[in-house]
Amino acid sequence: KMNETFQHVLEIANKIRQAQEDEIRLAEQKGEQIQSMAIANRRLKQVRNVYDILIDVVTNEEMPIEEVLTRLEEESSKSVHQLEIELISQRQELELKLQQTQNELSGFIHTDVDLEQLENLVN
């Protein structure tokens, strides 16, 4: 009877763990989608800025080529800087996920012996 109760508790715990993992996975997917949208919006803004520079060149034929090149270089520098920030942020997030995964794995029951010891504690 006690073994059946233990098995039932294990099944419930497994279902709870699975639900928590599903929730975590969905939250991660949501975060990735939000991050992807933010990146796409930044890229769109960068394209618009370059487009505005090109429109200025077309509408202002007297604009010196040096000014055009300077504006394009500035826009390029801003883009590179933004990418560097994004990469640093992504690396930090991945390092945090790795640490969390390592912490979770260190807390799990690893072997049948561990499971038997836990079962003996319950009995």
Backbone as CSV, one residue per row, in Angstrom:
resi,resn,N_x,N_y,N_z,CA_x,CA_y,CA_z,C_x,C_y,C_z
1,LYS,0.837,-1.209,0.000,0.000,0.000,0.000,0.875,1.265,0.000
2,MET,1.929,1.268,0.817,2.802,2.423,0.907,3.536,2.651,-0.414
3,ASN,3.928,1.536,-1.076,4.612,1.629,-2.360,3.689,2.237,-3.421
4,GLU,2.398,1.853,-3.377,1.422,2.424,-4.327,1.259,3.920,-4.081
5,THR,1.215,4.304,-2.813,1.095,5.718,-2.461,2.320,6.476,-2.951
6,PHE,3.490,5.878,-2.741,4.725,6.507,-3.199,4.724,6.659,-4.717
7,GLN,4.293,5.615,-5.424,4.231,5.686,-6.884,3.259,6.771,-7.335
8,HIS,2.147,6.871,-6.623,1.153,7.904,-6.963,1.739,9.304,-6.740
9,VAL,2.453,9.471,-5.633,3.093,10.758,-5.346,4.130,11.072,-6.414
10,LEU,4.909,10.054,-6.822,5.899,10.263,-7.874,5.235,10.672,-9.191
11,GLU,4.110,10.042,-9.521,3.391,10.391,-10.753,2.906,11.833,-10.711
12,ILE,2.357,12.228,-9.571,1.874,13.607,-9.431,3.046,14.585,-9.518
13,ALA,4.131,14.259,-8.837,5.311,15.131,-8.881,5.846,15.240,-10.300
14,ASN,5.829,14.128,-11.029,6.291,14.129,-12.420,5.398,15.011,-13.287
15,LYS,4.088,14.927,-13.076,3.159,15.760,-13.855,3.355,17.244,-13.532
16,ILE,3.583,17.545,-12.262,3.826,18.940,-11.869,5.126,19.438,-12.501
17,ARG,6.166,18.610,-12.440,7.457,18.982,-13.032,7.311,19.214,-14.529
18,GLN,6.561,18.317,-15.201,6.353,18.455,-16.645,5.603,19.747,-16.962
19,ALA,4.600,20.068,-16.151,3.843,21.312,-16.366,4.755,22.526,-16.154
20,GLN,5.609,22.455,-15.140,6.535,23.556,-14.895,7.520,23.703,-16.050
21,GLU,8.018,22.589,-16.564,8.940,22.634,-17.701,8.251,23.221,-18.931
22,ASP,6.986,22.836,-19.151,6.233,23.393,-20.273,6.057,24.900,-20.114
23,GLU,5.756,25.317,-18.896,5.580,26.744,-18.627,6.880,27.503,-18.861
24,ILE,7.984,26.935,-18.407,9.289,27.567,-18.603,9.616,27.648,-20.084
25,ARG,9.367,26.559,-20.813,9.648,26.526,-22.251,8.827,27.584,-22.981
26,LEU,7.547,27.698,-22.631,6.692,28.700,-23.277,7.147,30.122,-22.934
27,ALA,7.561,30.337,-21.688,8.055,31.658,-21.295,9.331,31.991,-22.059
28,GLU,10.203,30.987,-22.244,11.434,31.214,-23.007,11.112,31.536,-24.463
29,GLN,10.146,30.807,-25.037,9.753,31.081,-26.425,9.190,32.491,-26.554
30,LYS,8.379,32.898,-25.584,7.818,34.247,-25.606,8.939,35.287,-25.536
31,GLY,9.897,35.049,-24.643,11.027,35.972,-24.519,11.828,36.057,-25.804
32,GLU,12.048,34.904,-26.451,12.791,34.888,-27.709,12.031,35.628,-28.800
33,GLN,10.705,35.470,-28.829,9.904,36.174,-29.827,9.925,37.683,-29.592
34,ILE,9.853,38.088,-28.337,9.910,39.516,-28.017,11.275,40.080,-28.407
35,GLN,12.323,39.311,-28.105,13.678,39.744,-28.460,13.832,39.841,-29.980
36,SER,13.285,38.876,-30.707,13.353,38.896,-32.172,12.618,40.110,-32.735
37,MET,11.464,40.429,-32.154,10.722,41.615,-32.612,11.512,42.885,-32.345
38,ALA,12.148,42.968,-31.183,12.934,44.154,-30.854,14.104,44.305,-31.823
39,ILE,14.762,43.196,-32.141,15.871,43.233,-33.099,15.369,43.662,-34.473
40,ALA,14.242,43.093,-34.900,13.670,43.459,-36.207,13.304,44.939,-36.240
41,ASN,12.760,45.450,-35.157,12.408,46.876,-35.102,13.645,47.763,-35.169
42,ARG,14.717,47.354,-34.481,15.961,48.131,-34.562,16.521,48.110,-35.979
43,ARG,16.470,46.938,-36.621,16.961,46.832,-38.003,16.134,47.718,-38.939
44,LEU,14.836,47.716,-38.737,13.965,48.564,-39.547,14.320,50.037,-39.362
45,LYS,14.573,50.416,-38.117,14.959,51.808,-37.854,16.273,52.137,-38.556
46,GLN,17.221,51.207,-38.541,18.505,51.433,-39.209,18.309,51.592,-40.718
47,VAL,17.470,50.751,-41.294,17.199,50.842,-42.731,16.530,52.175,-43.049
48,ARG,15.595,52.587,-42.214,14.937,53.879,-42.427,15.937,55.033,-42.358
49,ASN,16.872,54.956,-41.420,17.881,56.015,-41.305,18.739,56.099,-42.569
50,VAL,19.156,54.953,-43.079,19.944,54.940,-44.325,19.087,55.462,-45.478
51,TYR,17.838,55.042,-45.514,16.922,55.514,-46.551,16.790,57.044,-46.488
52,ASP,16.649,57.580,-45.282,16.538,59.041,-45.127,17.796,59.751,-45.639
53,ILE,18.950,59.158,-45.368,20.204,59.739,-45.873,20.192,59.749,-47.401
54,LEU,19.786,58.634,-47.992,19.753,58.544,-49.458,18.737,59.510,-50.056
55,ILE,17.614,59.691,-49.410,16.609,60.662,-49.883,17.204,62.069,-49.829
56,ASP,17.927,62.368,-48.747,18.579,63.680,-48.641,19.554,63.894,-49.799
57,VAL,20.279,62.846,-50.168,21.241,62.955,-51.271,20.505,63.242,-52.575
58,VAL,19.419,62.546,-52.800,18.666,62.715,-54.055,18.026,64.097,-54.121
59,THR,17.470,64.553,-53.002,16.761,65.843,-53.012,17.695,67.045,-52.885
60,ASN,18.909,66.785,-52.412,19.859,67.882,-52.241,21.114,67.548,-53.054
61,GLU,21.056,67.866,-54.299,22.149,67.527,-55.206,23.449,68.246,-54.854
62,GLU,23.346,69.294,-54.071,24.540,70.052,-53.710,25.251,69.482,-52.485
63,MET,24.675,68.439,-51.874,25.295,67.854,-50.686,26.638,67.234,-51.069
64,PRO,27.696,67.628,-50.389,29.021,67.077,-50.712,29.074,65.578,-50.406
65,ILE,29.799,64.865,-51.233,29.918,63.421,-51.059,30.542,63.075,-49.710
66,GLU,31.417,63.936,-49.214,32.036,63.704,-47.906,30.991,63.670,-46.796
67,GLU,30.014,64.560,-46.896,28.944,64.588,-45.893,28.112,63.312,-45.970
68,VAL,27.820,62.861,-47.173,27.058,61.622,-47.355,27.818,60.451,-46.734
69,LEU,29.098,60.369,-47.068,29.911,59.275,-46.534,30.010,59.338,-45.009
70,THR,30.154,60.525,-44.474,30.230,60.690,-43.026,28.942,60.225,-42.360
71,ARG,27.810,60.626,-42.913,26.521,60.217,-42.344,26.333,58.703,-42.430
72,LEU,26.747,58.112,-43.558,26.632,56.657,-43.701,27.571,55.930,-42.726
73,GLU,28.767,56.467,-42.546,29.703,55.872,-41.589,29.162,55.963,-40.160
74,GLU,28.571,57.089,-39.824,27.990,57.243,-38.488,26.868,56.238,-38.263
75,GLU,26.037,56.074,-39.282,24.934,55.115,-39.176,25.475,53.697,-39.050
76,SER,26.512,53.400,-39.799,27.143,52.087,-39.720,27.742,51.849,-38.331
77,SER,28.389,52.848,-37.795,28.972,52.735,-36.452,27.894,52.496,-35.403
78,LYS,26.779,53.202,-35.525,25.672,52.991,-34.590,25.163,51.551,-34.679
79,SER,25.061,51.040,-35.903,24.582,49.668,-36.099,25.537,48.649,-35.482
80,VAL,26.819,48.845,-35.700,27.824,47.937,-35.132,27.767,47.981,-33.604
81,HIS,27.661,49.176,-33.057,27.589,49.323,-31.597,26.345,48.608,-31.056
82,GLN,25.232,48.769,-31.724,23.990,48.125,-31.283,24.127,46.597,-31.341
83,LEU,24.755,46.093,-32.392,24.971,44.646,-32.500,25.871,44.138,-31.381
84,GLU,26.902,44.896,-31.046,27.784,44.501,-29.949,27.012,44.409,-28.639
85,ILE,26.154,45.378,-28.397,25.331,45.367,-27.186,24.416,44.143,-27.180
86,GLU,23.796,43.845,-28.317,22.904,42.687,-28.416,23.662,41.384,-28.166
87,LEU,24.852,41.269,-28.733,25.636,40.051,-28.546,26.043,39.867,-27.087
88,ILE,26.436,40.933,-26.434,26.795,40.853,-25.017,25.582,40.419,-24.203
89,SER,24.440,41.000,-24.500,23.213,40.656,-23.784,22.835,39.191,-24.011
90,GLN,22.924,38.742,-25.249,22.588,37.349,-25.561,23.551,36.392,-24.869
91,ARG,24.819,36.743,-24.843,25.809,35.889,-24.167,25.507,35.796,-22.679
92,GLN,25.179,36.919,-22.065,24.858,36.919,-20.637,23.623,36.057,-20.360
93,GLU,22.619,36.152,-21.219,21.413,35.341,-21.050,21.731,33.854,-21.179
94,LEU,22.554,33.498,-22.168,22.923,32.100,-22.351,23.745,31.578,-21.176
95,GLU,24.657,32.389,-20.665,25.443,31.982,-19.504,24.548,31.773,-18.287
96,LEU,23.550,32.630,-18.116,22.611,32.487,-17.006,21.793,31.200,-17.161
97,LYS,21.313,30.941,-18.376,20.551,29.700,-18.622,21.404,28.473,-18.351
98,LEU,22.658,28.516,-18.763,23.566,27.405,-18.520,23.748,27.178,-17.024
99,GLN,23.958,28.251,-16.281,24.132,28.138,-14.832,22.868,27.580,-14.181
100,GLN,21.699,28.059,-14.609,20.444,27.565,-14.048,20.261,26.088,-14.352
101,THR,20.596,25.678,-15.575,20.479,24.270,-15.953,21.425,23.421,-15.128
102,GLN,22.651,23.882,-14.940,23.606,23.139,-14.117,23.106,23.012,-12.681
103,ASN,22.523,24.083,-12.159,21.981,24.038,-10.800,20.812,23.058,-10.703
104,GLU,19.938,23.073,-11.701,18.799,22.153,-11.705,19.267,20.706,-11.791
105,LEU,20.221,20.448,-12.670,20.704,19.080,-12.834,21.378,18.568,-11.569
106,SER,22.053,19.429,-10.848,22.727,18.989,-9.638,21.723,18.636,-8.538
107,GLY,20.478,19.114,-8.666,19.464,18.837,-7.656,18.602,17.620,-7.950
108,PHE,18.708,17.037,-9.128,17.872,15.897,-9.486,18.405,14.595,-8.903
109,ILE,17.501,13.654,-8.765,17.893,12.299,-8.390,18.565,11.695,-9.620
110,HIS,19.759,11.148,-9.452,20.547,10.716,-10.597,20.490,9.218,-10.879
111,THR,20.283,8.404,-9.872,20.375,6.964,-10.093,19.211,6.248,-9.438
112,ASP,19.083,4.957,-9.749,18.072,4.121,-9.107,18.358,4.004,-7.611
113,VAL,19.621,4.022,-7.253,19.995,3.956,-5.837,19.455,5.180,-5.103
114,ASP,19.581,6.364,-5.737,19.037,7.578,-5.130,17.531,7.465,-4.952
115,LEU,16.857,6.909,-5.956,15.410,6.734,-5.902,15.038,5.747,-4.799
116,GLU,15.791,4.663,-4.684,15.529,3.680,-3.637,15.731,4.295,-2.254
117,GLN,16.765,5.101,-2.117,17.008,5.750,-0.826,15.859,6.692,-0.475
118,LEU,15.361,7.417,-1.456,14.229,8.302,-1.216,12.996,7.490,-0.855
119,GLU,12.785,6.386,-1.556,11.633,5.524,-1.275,11.727,4.952,0.135
120,ASN,12.933,4.567,0.547,13.125,4.039,1.893,12.857,5.111,2.945
121,LEU,13.207,6.343,2.641,12.900,7.433,3.584,11.413,7.620,3.752
122,VAL,10.669,7.468,2.658,9.215,7.633,2.706,8.579,6.472,3.477
123,ASN,9.097,5.273,3.222,8.555,4.080,3.911,9.030,4.102,5.324
